[in-house]
Short mmCIF file of C-alpha atoms in Angstrom, two decimals:
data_model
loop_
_atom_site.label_atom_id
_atom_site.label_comp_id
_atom_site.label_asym_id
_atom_site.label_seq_id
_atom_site.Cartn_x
_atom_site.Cartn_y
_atom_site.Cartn_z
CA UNK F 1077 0.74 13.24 28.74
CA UNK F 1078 1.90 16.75 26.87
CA UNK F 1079 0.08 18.15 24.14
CA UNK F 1080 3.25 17.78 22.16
CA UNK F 1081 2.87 14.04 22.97
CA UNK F 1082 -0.28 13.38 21.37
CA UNK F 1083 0.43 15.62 18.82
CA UNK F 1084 3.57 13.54 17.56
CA UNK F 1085 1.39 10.09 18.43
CA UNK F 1086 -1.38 11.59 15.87
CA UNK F 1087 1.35 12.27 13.32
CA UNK F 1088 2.78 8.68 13.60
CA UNK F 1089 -0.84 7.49 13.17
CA UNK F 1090 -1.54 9.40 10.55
CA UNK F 1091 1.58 8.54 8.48
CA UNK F 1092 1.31 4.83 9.09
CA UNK F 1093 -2.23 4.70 7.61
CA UNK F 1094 -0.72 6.55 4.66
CA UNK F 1095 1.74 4.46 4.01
CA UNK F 1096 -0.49 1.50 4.32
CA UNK F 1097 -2.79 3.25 2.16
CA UNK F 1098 0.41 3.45 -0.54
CA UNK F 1099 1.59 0.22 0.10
CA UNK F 1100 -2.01 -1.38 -0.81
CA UNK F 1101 -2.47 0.57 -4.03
CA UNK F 1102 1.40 -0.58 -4.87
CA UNK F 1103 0.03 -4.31 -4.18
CA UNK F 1104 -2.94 -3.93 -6.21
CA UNK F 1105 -1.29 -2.70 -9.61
CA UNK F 1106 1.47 -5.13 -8.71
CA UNK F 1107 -0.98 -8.03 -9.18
CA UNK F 1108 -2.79 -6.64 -11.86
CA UNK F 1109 0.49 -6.73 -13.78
CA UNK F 1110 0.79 -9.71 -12.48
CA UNK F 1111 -2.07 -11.71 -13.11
CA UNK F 1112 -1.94 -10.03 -16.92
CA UNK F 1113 2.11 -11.50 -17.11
CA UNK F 1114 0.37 -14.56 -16.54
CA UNK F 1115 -2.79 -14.87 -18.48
CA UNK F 1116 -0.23 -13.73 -21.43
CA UNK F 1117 2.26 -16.35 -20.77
CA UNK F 1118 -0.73 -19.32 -20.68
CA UNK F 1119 -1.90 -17.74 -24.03
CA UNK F 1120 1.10 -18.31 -25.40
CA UNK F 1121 0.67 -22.12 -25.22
#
C-alpha cells in the first residue's frame, strides 16, 4: 500500500467522523425542539 493510499484512507476517516460528529449535534437540537413542541402542545390541554 502507497503513501497516497493511506493518506486518502485517513481523509475518508477523518471526514466520516466529522460528519457523524455533525449529524449527532443536528439530532440533539432536533429533539430538543422536539421534546419542547411537545411539552408545549400537552400544556395546552
Amino acid at each position: 500500500m502507497g503513501f497516497n493510499q493511506r493518506g486518502h484512507q485517513l481523509n475518508v476517516a477523518l471526514t466520516v467522523i466529522q460528519t457523524g460528529d455533525i449529524v449527532e449535534r443536528f439530532a440533539t437540537t432536533v429533539q430538543k425542539d422536539f421534546l419542547v413542541l411537545l411539552s408545549n402542545f400537552f400544556q395546552r390541554f
